[in-house]
mmCIF file of C-alpha atoms in Angstrom:
data_model
loop_
_atom_site.group_PDB
_atom_site.id
_atom_site.type_symbol
_atom_site.label_atom_id
_atom_site.label_comp_id
_atom_site.label_asym_id
_atom_site.label_seq_id
_atom_site.Cartn_x
_atom_site.Cartn_y
_atom_site.Cartn_z
ATOM 1 C CA MET A 4 63.855 -17.313 -16.115
ATOM 2 C CA LYS A 5 61.509 -15.960 -19.058
ATOM 3 C CA ALA A 6 59.453 -19.057 -19.074
ATOM 4 C CA THR A 7 58.732 -18.840 -15.243
ATOM 5 C CA LEU A 8 57.654 -15.498 -15.482
ATOM 6 C CA LEU A 9 55.402 -16.084 -18.425
ATOM 7 C CA SER A 10 53.759 -19.274 -16.302
ATOM 8 C CA ARG A 11 53.583 -16.878 -13.563
ATOM 9 C CA CYS A 12 51.615 -14.192 -15.694
ATOM 10 C CA ALA A 13 49.565 -17.193 -17.448
ATOM 11 C CA ARG A 14 48.536 -18.618 -13.819
ATOM 12 C CA LEU A 15 47.913 -15.090 -12.424
ATOM 13 C CA SER A 16 45.765 -14.399 -15.368
ATOM 14 C CA ALA A 17 43.720 -17.914 -15.230
ATOM 15 C CA ALA A 18 43.446 -16.973 -11.128
ATOM 16 C CA GLY A 19 42.117 -13.641 -12.358
ATOM 17 C CA VAL A 20 39.375 -14.797 -14.600
ATOM 18 C CA LEU A 21 38.365 -17.686 -12.376
ATOM 19 C CA SER A 22 37.990 -15.326 -9.787
ATOM 20 C CA ALA A 23 35.660 -12.594 -12.121
ATOM 21 C CA ALA A 24 33.473 -15.856 -13.052
ATOM 22 C CA LEU A 25 32.898 -17.265 -9.680
ATOM 23 C CA LEU A 26 32.085 -13.373 -8.311
ATOM 24 C CA VAL A 27 29.768 -12.923 -11.326
ATOM 25 C CA ALA A 28 27.879 -16.668 -11.050
ATOM 26 C CA GLY A 29 27.796 -16.092 -6.928
ATOM 27 C CA GLY A 30 26.118 -12.524 -7.527
ATOM 28 C CA ALA A 31 23.539 -13.973 -9.928
ATOM 29 C CA GLY A 32 22.879 -16.359 -7.438
ATOM 30 C CA THR A 33 22.598 -14.222 -4.797
ATOM 31 C CA PHE A 34 20.093 -11.559 -6.803
ATOM 32 C CA ALA A 35 18.325 -14.968 -7.923
ATOM 33 C CA SER A 36 17.816 -15.945 -4.103
ATOM 34 C CA ALA A 37 17.044 -12.463 -2.815
ATOM 35 C CA ALA A 38 13.928 -12.081 -5.928
ATOM 36 C CA ALA A 39 12.764 -15.818 -4.816
ATOM 37 C CA SER A 40 12.599 -15.105 -0.918
ATOM 38 C CA PRO A 41 9.774 -13.885 0.796
ATOM 39 C CA LYS A 42 9.262 -9.970 1.750
ATOM 40 C CA PRO A 43 10.090 -9.004 5.104
ATOM 41 C CA THR A 44 6.843 -8.611 7.444
ATOM 42 C CA PRO A 45 6.105 -5.029 9.275
ATOM 43 C CA SER A 46 7.401 -4.773 12.128
ATOM 44 C CA ALA A 47 4.973 -4.893 15.388
ATOM 45 C CA SER A 48 4.356 -1.067 15.737
ATOM 46 C CA LYS A 49 3.396 -0.872 12.279
ATOM 47 C CA ALA A 50 1.195 -4.514 12.252
ATOM 48 C CA ALA A 51 -0.975 -4.317 9.391
ATOM 49 C CA GLY A 52 -4.671 -3.551 10.292
ATOM 50 C CA SER A 53 -8.174 -4.683 8.812
ATOM 51 C CA LEU A 54 -10.930 -2.165 7.880
ATOM 52 C CA THR A 55 -14.619 -3.074 6.633
ATOM 53 C CA VAL A 56 -16.078 -0.337 5.030
ATOM 54 C CA LYS A 57 -20.244 0.235 4.402
ATOM 55 C CA VAL A 58 -21.919 2.643 2.949
ATOM 56 C CA SER A 59 -25.561 4.220 3.367
ATOM 57 C CA GLN A 60 -26.453 4.753 -0.222
ATOM 58 C CA THR A 61 -24.962 3.510 -3.063
ATOM 59 C CA THR A 62 -26.670 6.256 -5.154
ATOM 60 C CA VAL A 63 -26.829 9.878 -4.032
ATOM 61 C CA LYS A 64 -27.407 13.252 -5.602
ATOM 62 C CA ALA A 65 -24.629 15.975 -5.506
ATOM 63 C CA GLY A 66 -24.086 17.305 -2.253
ATOM 64 C CA ASP A 67 -26.005 14.852 -0.462
ATOM 65 C CA LYS A 68 -23.998 13.215 2.580
ATOM 66 C CA VAL A 69 -22.870 9.568 2.832
ATOM 67 C CA THR A 70 -22.714 7.860 5.789
ATOM 68 C CA PHE A 71 -19.650 5.331 5.961
ATOM 69 C CA SER A 72 -19.362 2.897 8.598
ATOM 70 C CA GLY A 73 -17.486 -0.092 9.423
ATOM 71 C CA ARG A 74 -15.402 -2.066 11.965
ATOM 72 C CA THR A 75 -11.267 -2.425 12.196
ATOM 73 C CA LYS A 76 -9.305 -5.097 13.325
ATOM 74 C CA GLY A 77 -5.503 -4.971 15.239
ATOM 75 C CA MET A 78 -5.854 -1.082 15.352
ATOM 76 C CA PRO A 79 -6.094 0.860 18.528
ATOM 77 C CA ILE A 80 -8.700 2.957 19.894
ATOM 78 C CA GLY A 81 -8.401 6.819 18.566
ATOM 79 C CA SER A 82 -6.474 5.731 15.187
ATOM 80 C CA LYS A 83 -7.058 8.333 12.669
ATOM 81 C CA LEU A 84 -9.133 7.089 9.502
ATOM 82 C CA VAL A 85 -9.593 9.464 6.275
ATOM 83 C CA LEU A 86 -12.084 8.921 3.181
ATOM 84 C CA GLN A 87 -9.927 8.913 -0.298
ATOM 85 C CA HIS A 88 -11.139 8.798 -3.496
ATOM 86 C CA LYS A 89 -9.552 7.557 -6.697
ATOM 87 C CA LYS A 90 -9.039 10.014 -9.233
ATOM 88 C CA GLY A 91 -7.779 8.659 -12.528
ATOM 89 C CA SER A 92 -5.079 5.891 -11.229
ATOM 90 C CA LYS A 93 -3.920 8.151 -7.695
ATOM 91 C CA TRP A 94 -6.085 7.570 -4.352
ATOM 92 C CA THR A 95 -6.666 11.079 -2.796
ATOM 93 C CA THR A 96 -7.752 11.928 0.616
ATOM 94 C CA LEU A 97 -10.811 13.998 1.207
ATOM 95 C CA GLN A 98 -11.607 15.580 4.083
ATOM 96 C CA ALA A 99 -13.750 13.669 5.658
ATOM 97 C CA GLY A 100 -12.503 11.160 8.368
ATOM 98 C CA THR A 101 -12.848 9.895 12.140
ATOM 99 C CA VAL A 102 -10.815 7.948 14.613
ATOM 100 C CA VAL A 103 -11.773 4.426 15.626
ATOM 101 C CA LYS A 104 -14.132 4.347 18.862
ATOM 102 C CA GLN A 105 -14.545 2.095 21.611
ATOM 103 C CA GLY A 106 -15.758 -1.359 20.085
ATOM 104 C CA SER A 107 -13.125 -1.183 17.310
ATOM 105 C CA SER A 108 -15.723 0.555 15.442
ATOM 106 C CA TYR A 109 -16.202 4.181 13.294
ATOM 107 C CA SER A 110 -18.873 6.105 11.460
ATOM 108 C CA PHE A 111 -18.846 9.353 9.877
ATOM 109 C CA ASP A 112 -20.538 11.318 6.873
ATOM 110 C CA ALA A 113 -19.229 12.721 4.397
ATOM 111 C CA LYS A 114 -20.886 15.092 1.309
ATOM 112 C CA LEU A 115 -19.972 13.959 -2.082
ATOM 113 C CA ASN A 116 -20.290 16.578 -4.704
ATOM 114 C CA ASP A 117 -18.496 15.277 -8.170
ATOM 115 C CA LYS A 118 -20.649 13.983 -10.271
ATOM 116 C CA GLY A 119 -20.521 10.463 -11.548
ATOM 117 C CA LYS A 120 -19.060 7.096 -10.007
ATOM 118 C CA GLN A 121 -17.102 7.640 -7.232
ATOM 119 C CA ASP A 122 -14.395 4.883 -5.991
ATOM 120 C CA LEU A 123 -14.072 5.240 -2.244
ATOM 121 C CA ARG A 124 -12.188 3.979 0.861
ATOM 122 C CA ILE A 125 -11.320 4.117 4.169
ATOM 123 C CA LYS A 126 -7.461 4.407 4.688
ATOM 124 C CA ALA A 127 -5.585 4.434 7.999
ATOM 125 C CA ASP A 128 -1.513 4.640 8.988
ATOM 126 C CA ASN A 129 -1.601 0.680 8.765
ATOM 127 C CA GLY A 130 -4.808 -0.683 6.712
ATOM 128 C CA ILE A 131 -7.246 0.098 3.742
ATOM 129 C CA SER A 132 -10.790 -0.930 3.903
ATOM 130 C CA ALA A 133 -11.985 -2.702 0.499
ATOM 131 C CA THR A 134 -13.168 -0.199 -2.275
ATOM 132 C CA VAL A 135 -17.395 0.792 -2.504
ATOM 133 C CA THR A 136 -18.652 2.486 -5.258
ATOM 134 C CA VAL A 137 -21.327 5.409 -4.813
ATOM 135 C CA THR A 138 -22.892 7.101 -8.077
ATOM 136 C CA VAL A 139 -23.516 10.727 -7.275
ATOM 137 C CA LYS A 140 -26.136 12.384 -10.166
#
């Protein structure tokens, strides 16, 4: 009877070790496949749009106005657009902006006061323009 009990314990221990090994290996495989799988696309309500941006001048005096204009694609008329500038490694929103007009275009003026090279972009809820640089003297 003691031998039977010992063999049962040995089989139970072996089964436990194998189960744990399979769980760990299965989890690693799942992790690897999750890391390699493509990221989900945004839902239709937040589908990525695109923005172009042009500036009227690339060099201005401090306090002068610069006109930002461009076109949008995939954004409804009336979508809010804001001007952002890069400060260090962060983008901060300025108090200038507009909305998408009929024909998917936009245009607005902004005063630039901070001297130096300003990296600027236009941001919407579902898109960001390329960065433009304006030098403020």
